[in-house]
Structures are given as structure tokens and as C-alpha cells.
Tab-separated table of C-alpha atoms in Angstrom:
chain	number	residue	atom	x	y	z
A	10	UNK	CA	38.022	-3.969	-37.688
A	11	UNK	CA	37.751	-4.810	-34.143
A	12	UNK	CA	36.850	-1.512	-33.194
A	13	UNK	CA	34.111	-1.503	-35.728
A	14	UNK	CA	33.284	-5.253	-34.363
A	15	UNK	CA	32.967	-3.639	-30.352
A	16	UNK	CA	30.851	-1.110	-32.004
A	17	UNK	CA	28.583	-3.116	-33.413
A	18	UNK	CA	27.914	-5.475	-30.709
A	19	UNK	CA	27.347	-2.171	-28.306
A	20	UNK	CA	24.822	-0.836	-30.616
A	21	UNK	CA	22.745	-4.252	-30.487
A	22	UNK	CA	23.050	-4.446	-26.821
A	23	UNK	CA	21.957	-1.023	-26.593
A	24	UNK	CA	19.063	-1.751	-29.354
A	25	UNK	CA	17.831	-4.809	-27.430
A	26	UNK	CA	17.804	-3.135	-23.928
A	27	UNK	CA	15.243	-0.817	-25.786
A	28	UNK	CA	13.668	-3.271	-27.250
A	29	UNK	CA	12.679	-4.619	-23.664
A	30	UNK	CA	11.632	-1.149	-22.168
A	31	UNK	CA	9.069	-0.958	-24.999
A	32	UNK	CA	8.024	-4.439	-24.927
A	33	UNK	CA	4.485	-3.961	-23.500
A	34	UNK	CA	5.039	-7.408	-21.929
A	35	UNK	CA	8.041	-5.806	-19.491
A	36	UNK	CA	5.866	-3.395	-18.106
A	37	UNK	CA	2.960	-5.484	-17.578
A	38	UNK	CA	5.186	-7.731	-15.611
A	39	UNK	CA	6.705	-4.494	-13.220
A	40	UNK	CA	3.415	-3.282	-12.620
A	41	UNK	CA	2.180	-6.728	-11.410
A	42	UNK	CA	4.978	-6.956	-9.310
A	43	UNK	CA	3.941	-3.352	-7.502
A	44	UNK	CA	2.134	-4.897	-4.843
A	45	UNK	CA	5.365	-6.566	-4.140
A	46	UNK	CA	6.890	-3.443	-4.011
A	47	UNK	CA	4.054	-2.144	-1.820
A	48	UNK	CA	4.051	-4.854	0.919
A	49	UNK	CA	8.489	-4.185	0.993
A	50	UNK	CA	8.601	-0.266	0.954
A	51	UNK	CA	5.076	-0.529	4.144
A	52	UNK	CA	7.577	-3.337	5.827
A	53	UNK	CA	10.988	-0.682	5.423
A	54	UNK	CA	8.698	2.259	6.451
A	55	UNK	CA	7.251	0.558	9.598
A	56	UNK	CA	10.646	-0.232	10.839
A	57	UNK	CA	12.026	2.962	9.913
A	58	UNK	CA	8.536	4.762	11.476
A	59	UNK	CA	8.605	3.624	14.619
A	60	UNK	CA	6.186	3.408	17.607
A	61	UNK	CA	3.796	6.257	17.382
A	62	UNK	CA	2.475	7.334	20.919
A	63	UNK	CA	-0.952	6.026	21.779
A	64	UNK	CA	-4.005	8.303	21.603
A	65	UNK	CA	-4.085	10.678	24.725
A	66	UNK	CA	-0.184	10.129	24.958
A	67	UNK	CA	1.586	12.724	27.867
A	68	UNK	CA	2.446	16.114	26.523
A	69	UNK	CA	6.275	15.126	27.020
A	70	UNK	CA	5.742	11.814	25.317
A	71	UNK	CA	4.510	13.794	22.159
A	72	UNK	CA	7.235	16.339	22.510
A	73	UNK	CA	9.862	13.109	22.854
A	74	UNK	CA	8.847	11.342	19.650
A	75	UNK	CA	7.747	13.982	17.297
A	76	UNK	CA	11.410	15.864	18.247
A	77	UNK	CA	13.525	13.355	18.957
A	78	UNK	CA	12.724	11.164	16.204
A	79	UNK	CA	12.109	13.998	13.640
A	80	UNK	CA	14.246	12.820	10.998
A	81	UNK	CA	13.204	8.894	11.105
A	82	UNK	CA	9.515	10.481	10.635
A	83	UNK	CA	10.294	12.726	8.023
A	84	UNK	CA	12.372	9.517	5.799
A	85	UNK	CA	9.450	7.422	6.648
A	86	UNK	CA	7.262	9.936	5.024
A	87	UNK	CA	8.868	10.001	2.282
A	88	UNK	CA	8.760	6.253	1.672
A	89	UNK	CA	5.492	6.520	2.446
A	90	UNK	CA	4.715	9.035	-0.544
A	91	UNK	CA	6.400	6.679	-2.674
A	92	UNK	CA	4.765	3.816	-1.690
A	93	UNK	CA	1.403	5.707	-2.199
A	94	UNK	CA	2.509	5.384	-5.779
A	95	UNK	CA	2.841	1.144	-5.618
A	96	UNK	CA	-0.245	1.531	-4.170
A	97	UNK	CA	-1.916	2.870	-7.191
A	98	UNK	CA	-0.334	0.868	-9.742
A	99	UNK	CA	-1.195	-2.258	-7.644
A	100	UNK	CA	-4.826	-1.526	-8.084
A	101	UNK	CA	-4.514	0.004	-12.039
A	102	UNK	CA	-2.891	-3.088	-12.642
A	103	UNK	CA	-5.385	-5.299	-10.681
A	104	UNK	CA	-8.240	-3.561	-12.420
A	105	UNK	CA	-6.962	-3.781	-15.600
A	106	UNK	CA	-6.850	-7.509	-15.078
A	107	UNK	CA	-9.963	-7.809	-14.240
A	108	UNK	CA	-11.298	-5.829	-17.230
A	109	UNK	CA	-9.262	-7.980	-19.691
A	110	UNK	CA	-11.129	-10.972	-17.849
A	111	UNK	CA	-14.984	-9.391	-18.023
A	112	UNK	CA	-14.992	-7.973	-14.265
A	113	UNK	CA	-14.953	-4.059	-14.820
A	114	UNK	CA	-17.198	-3.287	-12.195
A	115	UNK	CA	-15.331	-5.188	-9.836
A	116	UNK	CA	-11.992	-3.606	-11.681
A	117	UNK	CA	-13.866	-0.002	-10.951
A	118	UNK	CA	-14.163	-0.796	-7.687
A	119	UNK	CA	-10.310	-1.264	-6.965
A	120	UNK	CA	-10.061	1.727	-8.540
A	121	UNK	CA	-12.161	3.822	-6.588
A	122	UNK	CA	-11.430	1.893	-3.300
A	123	UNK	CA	-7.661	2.088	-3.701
A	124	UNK	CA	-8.244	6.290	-4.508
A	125	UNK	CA	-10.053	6.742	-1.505
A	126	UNK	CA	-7.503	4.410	0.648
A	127	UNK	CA	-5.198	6.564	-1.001
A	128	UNK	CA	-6.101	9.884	-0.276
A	129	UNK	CA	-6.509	8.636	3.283
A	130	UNK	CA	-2.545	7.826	3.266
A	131	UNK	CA	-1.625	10.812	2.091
A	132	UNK	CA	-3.800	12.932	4.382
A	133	UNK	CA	-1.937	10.589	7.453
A	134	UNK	CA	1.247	11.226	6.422
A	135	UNK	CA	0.560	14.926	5.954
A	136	UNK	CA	-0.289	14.670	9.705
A	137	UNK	CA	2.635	12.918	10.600
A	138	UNK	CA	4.997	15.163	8.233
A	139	UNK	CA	3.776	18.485	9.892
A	140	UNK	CA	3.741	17.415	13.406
A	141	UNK	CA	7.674	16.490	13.204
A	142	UNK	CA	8.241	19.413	10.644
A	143	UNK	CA	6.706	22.139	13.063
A	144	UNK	CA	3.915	21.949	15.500
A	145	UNK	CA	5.209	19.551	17.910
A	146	UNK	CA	8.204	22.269	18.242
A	147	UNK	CA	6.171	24.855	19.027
A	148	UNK	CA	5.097	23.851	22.489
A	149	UNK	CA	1.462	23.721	21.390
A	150	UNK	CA	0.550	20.427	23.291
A	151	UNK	CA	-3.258	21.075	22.501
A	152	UNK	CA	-2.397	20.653	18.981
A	153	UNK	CA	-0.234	18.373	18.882
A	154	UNK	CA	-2.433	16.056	21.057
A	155	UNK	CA	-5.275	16.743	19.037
A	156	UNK	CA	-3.171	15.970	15.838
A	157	UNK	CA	-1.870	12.612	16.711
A	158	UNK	CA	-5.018	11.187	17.855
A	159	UNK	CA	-6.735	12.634	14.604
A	160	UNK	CA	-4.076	10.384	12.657
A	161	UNK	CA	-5.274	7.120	15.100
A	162	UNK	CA	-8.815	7.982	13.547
A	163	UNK	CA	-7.596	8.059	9.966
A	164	UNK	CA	-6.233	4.634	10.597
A	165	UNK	CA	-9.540	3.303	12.028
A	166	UNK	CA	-11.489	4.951	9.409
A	167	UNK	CA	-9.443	3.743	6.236
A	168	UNK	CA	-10.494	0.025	7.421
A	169	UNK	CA	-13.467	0.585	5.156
A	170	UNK	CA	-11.723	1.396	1.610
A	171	UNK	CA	-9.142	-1.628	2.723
A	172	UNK	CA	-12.272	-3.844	2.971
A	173	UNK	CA	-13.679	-2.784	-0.008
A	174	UNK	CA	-10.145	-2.647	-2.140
A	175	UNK	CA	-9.621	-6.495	-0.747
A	176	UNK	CA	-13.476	-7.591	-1.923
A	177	UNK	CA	-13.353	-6.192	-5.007
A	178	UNK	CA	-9.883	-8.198	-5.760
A	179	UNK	CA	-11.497	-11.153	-3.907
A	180	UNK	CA	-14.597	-11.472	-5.968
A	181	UNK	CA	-13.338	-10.595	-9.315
A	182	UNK	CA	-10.409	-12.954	-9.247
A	183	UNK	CA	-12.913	-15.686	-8.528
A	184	UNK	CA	-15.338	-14.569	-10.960
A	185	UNK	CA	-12.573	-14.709	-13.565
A	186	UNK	CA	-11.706	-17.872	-11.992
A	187	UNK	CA	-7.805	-16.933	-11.448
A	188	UNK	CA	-7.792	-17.823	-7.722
A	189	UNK	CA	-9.577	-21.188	-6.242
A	190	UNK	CA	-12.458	-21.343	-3.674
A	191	UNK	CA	-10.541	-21.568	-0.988
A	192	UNK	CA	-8.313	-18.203	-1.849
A	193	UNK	CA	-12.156	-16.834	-1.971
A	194	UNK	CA	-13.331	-17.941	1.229
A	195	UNK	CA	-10.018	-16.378	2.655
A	196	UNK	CA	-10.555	-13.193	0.897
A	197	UNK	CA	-13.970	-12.863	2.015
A	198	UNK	CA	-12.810	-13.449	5.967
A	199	UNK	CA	-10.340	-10.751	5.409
A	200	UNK	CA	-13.365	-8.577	3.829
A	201	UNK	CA	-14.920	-9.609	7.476
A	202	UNK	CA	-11.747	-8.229	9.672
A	203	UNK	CA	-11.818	-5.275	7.647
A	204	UNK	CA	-15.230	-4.042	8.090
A	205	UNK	CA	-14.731	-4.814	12.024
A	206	UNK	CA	-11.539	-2.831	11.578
A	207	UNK	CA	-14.048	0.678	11.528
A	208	UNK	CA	-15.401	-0.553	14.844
A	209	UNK	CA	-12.655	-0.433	17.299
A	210	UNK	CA	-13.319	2.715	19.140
A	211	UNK	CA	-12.815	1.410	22.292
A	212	UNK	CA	-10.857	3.423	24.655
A	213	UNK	CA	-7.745	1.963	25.249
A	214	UNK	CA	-7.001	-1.953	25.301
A	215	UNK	CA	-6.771	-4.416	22.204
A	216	UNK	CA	-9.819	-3.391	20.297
A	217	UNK	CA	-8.930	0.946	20.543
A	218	UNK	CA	-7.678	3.081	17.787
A	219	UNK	CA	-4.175	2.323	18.631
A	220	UNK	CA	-5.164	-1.462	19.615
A	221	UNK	CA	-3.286	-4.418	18.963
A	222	UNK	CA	-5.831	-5.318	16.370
A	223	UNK	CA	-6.057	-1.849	14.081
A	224	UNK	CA	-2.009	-1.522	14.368
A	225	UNK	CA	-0.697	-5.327	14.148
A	226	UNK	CA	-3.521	-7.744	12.935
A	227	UNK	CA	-5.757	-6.116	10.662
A	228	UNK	CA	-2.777	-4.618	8.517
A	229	UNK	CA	-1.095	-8.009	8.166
A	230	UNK	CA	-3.828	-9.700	6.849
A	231	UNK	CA	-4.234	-7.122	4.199
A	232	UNK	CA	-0.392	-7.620	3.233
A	233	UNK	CA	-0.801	-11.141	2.959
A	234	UNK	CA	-4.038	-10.352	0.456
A	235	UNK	CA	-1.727	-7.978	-1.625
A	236	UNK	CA	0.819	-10.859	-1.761
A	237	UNK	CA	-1.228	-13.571	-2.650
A	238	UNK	CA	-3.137	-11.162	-5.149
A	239	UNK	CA	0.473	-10.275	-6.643
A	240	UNK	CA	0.825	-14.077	-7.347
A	241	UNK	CA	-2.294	-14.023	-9.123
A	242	UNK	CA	-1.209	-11.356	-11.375
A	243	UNK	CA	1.811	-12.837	-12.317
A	244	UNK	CA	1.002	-16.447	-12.895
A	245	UNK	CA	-1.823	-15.567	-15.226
A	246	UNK	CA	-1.225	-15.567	-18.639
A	247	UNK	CA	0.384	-12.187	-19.854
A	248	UNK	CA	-1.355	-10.449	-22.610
A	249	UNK	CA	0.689	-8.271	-23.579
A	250	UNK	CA	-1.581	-5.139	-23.611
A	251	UNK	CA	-0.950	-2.202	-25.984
A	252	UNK	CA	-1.903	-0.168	-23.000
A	253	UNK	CA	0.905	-0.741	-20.750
């Protein structure tokens, strides 16, 4: 009897742990929580990353970092292909909210600005990935240099999806009135900083490719957005879609 009992209960806990991975609600709630996700794997892949040399680095610093610190590169890549994926599901989930609320352009925009941001990524970490892998091995410093200030522009240039990823959030959340005015008027500074993100070409000093504001300033801003956006998400009220 208490055997039977024991089975019983396991096959209920069992049932009910089902029950919650098809409960549309459950997955709604993970894939609002993916830009959470996002700004934690970027924060464990900068640290594990490193500092990449500057553009026009010395043959020997190229040689030093790509070599020495081949297998911190090659994890970080690998994070970073993953996080590619929160990156994605941040925006499906972002548009989708914005659909349900009567914003589908502005949901189609995330869409199409987080592809494009996307495909940028993974072209930079492509970059990255080989230069560790194989070419900075091979004593081709042309290359190499060539390479790693080719990944600087990528950064530079991928200001311009960020921008239009963060206004597309920006206004549709306040045309579907989920964040206040003031959220807006934030969002639309950090729509600013982003477009001036594509202008610093500037060689060398705090407004260059590799300046304090395209590698420190400009990319925390747009973490704080994906936070506060993830807050938005998940204090709204869930409706438990049939397509999640």
C-alpha cells in the first residue's frame, strides 16, 4: 500500500511538472526574462573576453593576445553564440508584445533591427573565433592587423541597428502605454547616443573605434534599456498566448 501510495504521489509530481512546461503562461514568462539572460551571459562574456588590442595595435601585441589568450577567446565565443540566441528571443518576445498591444510595425521593427544587430554579432565573433583559431598563428601580421581593426568597424557600425532595436522598443511601449513619459524621454536619449555611436571614427582618443565611448558608454546604456525593457515585459499583464 505504501508503495502504491509513493507511486502515486510521483506520478502527480511528475504530471504537474508537465503541466507547467506546457502552460503557455511558463514560457511567456522565460522568454520575457531573456533580456535578463542577455544583459548576464554580455556581462560573463566581457569579463571572460578580455581587452581586445586597439585598432593599429603592434604586430607582437596581436600575436600576444590572439595566442596567449586563445582559449579565453574561443569560451567567450561561445557564450557569445549563445547569447546571440537571448538576443533573438528578447526581441520575438518584445515584438510579440507589442503586437498583442496594436504596435506591429513598431514590433516589426525589433524584429528586423534585432536580425540585422544580430547578424552583425555573429559576423564579429566569426572574426574573433578565426583570428585565435588560426590566422594570428600563422605569422600573417597583415592579416591579422587588418582583421582586428575590421572587427572595431563592426562595432562602430552595429550602433545603427542598436539605435533602431532601442526606438522601436521605446516608442511602442509608450504607444501601448506600458512605460511612462519619462522611461520615453530616456529611451529616446539613448536612441540619440546610438545614432552618434556610427560617428566615432576618430583616430585614436575617446571618440575612435576602440574609444571609451563605442567600448564602455554606449554599450551600457543599451544594457540598462534591455533591463528596464525586461521589467516592462514582465510586469504587464500575462496573456497567456497560444503561441508561446
Amino acid at each position: 500500500m505504501s508503495i502504491s501510495v509513493t507511486a502515486n504521489n510521483s506520478t502527480m509530481t511528475a504530471l504537474r511538472s508537465t503541466s507547467n512546461v506546457n502552460n503557455p503562461a511558463f514560457w511567456e514568462r522565460l522568454w520575457h526574462t531573456s533580456g535578463i539572460q542577455f544583459v548576464t551571459f554580455f556581462i560573463i562574456t566581457y569579463l571572460i573576453y578580455g581587452d581586445q588590442p586597439r585598432v593599429g595595435a603592434s604586430s607582437e601585441a596581436l600575436v600576444a593576445f590572439y595566442t596567449g589568450e586563445r582559449a579565453r577567446i574561443l569560451l567567450a565565443v561561445i557564450f557569445s553564440g549563445l547569447n546571440i540566441l537571448n538576443l533573438m528571443w528578447f526581441a520575438a518576445s518584445l515584438g510579440t508584445t507589442l503586437a498583442d498591444e496594436g504596435q506591429e510595425g513598431w514590433g516589426a521593427a525589433a524584429t528586423a533591427s534585432s536580425a540585422a544587430l544580430g547578424g552583425l554579432c555573429l559576423m564579429l565573433i566569426s572574426i574573433l573565433a578565426t583570428l585565435a583559431y588560426s590566422v594570428a598563428v600563422s605569422g600573417n601580421s597583415t592579416l591579422t592587423s587588418g582583421l582586428n581593426d575590421f572587427a572595431w568597424a563592426i562595432v562602430v557600425l552595429s550602433s545603427f541597428p542598436r539605435a533602431m532595436l532601442i526606438m522601436s522598443g521605446t516608442f511602442g511601449l509608450w504607444r501601448a502605454g506600458l512605460i511612462s513619459n519619462a522611461l520615453f524621454a530616456a529611451g529616446v536619449g539613448a536612441v540619440g547616443l546610438g545614432v552618434l555611436g556610427g560617428t566615432t571614427w576618430i583616430s585614436g582618443g575617446f571618440w575612435s573605434p576602440d574609444g571609451v565611448y563605442s567600448r564602455i558608454i554606449f554599450p551600457i546604456v543599451g544594457l540598462i534599456w534591455v533591463l528596464v525593457v525586461s521589467r516592462a515585459l514582465l510586469t504587464k499583464g500575462r496573456t497567456a498566448r497560444a503561441a508561446w
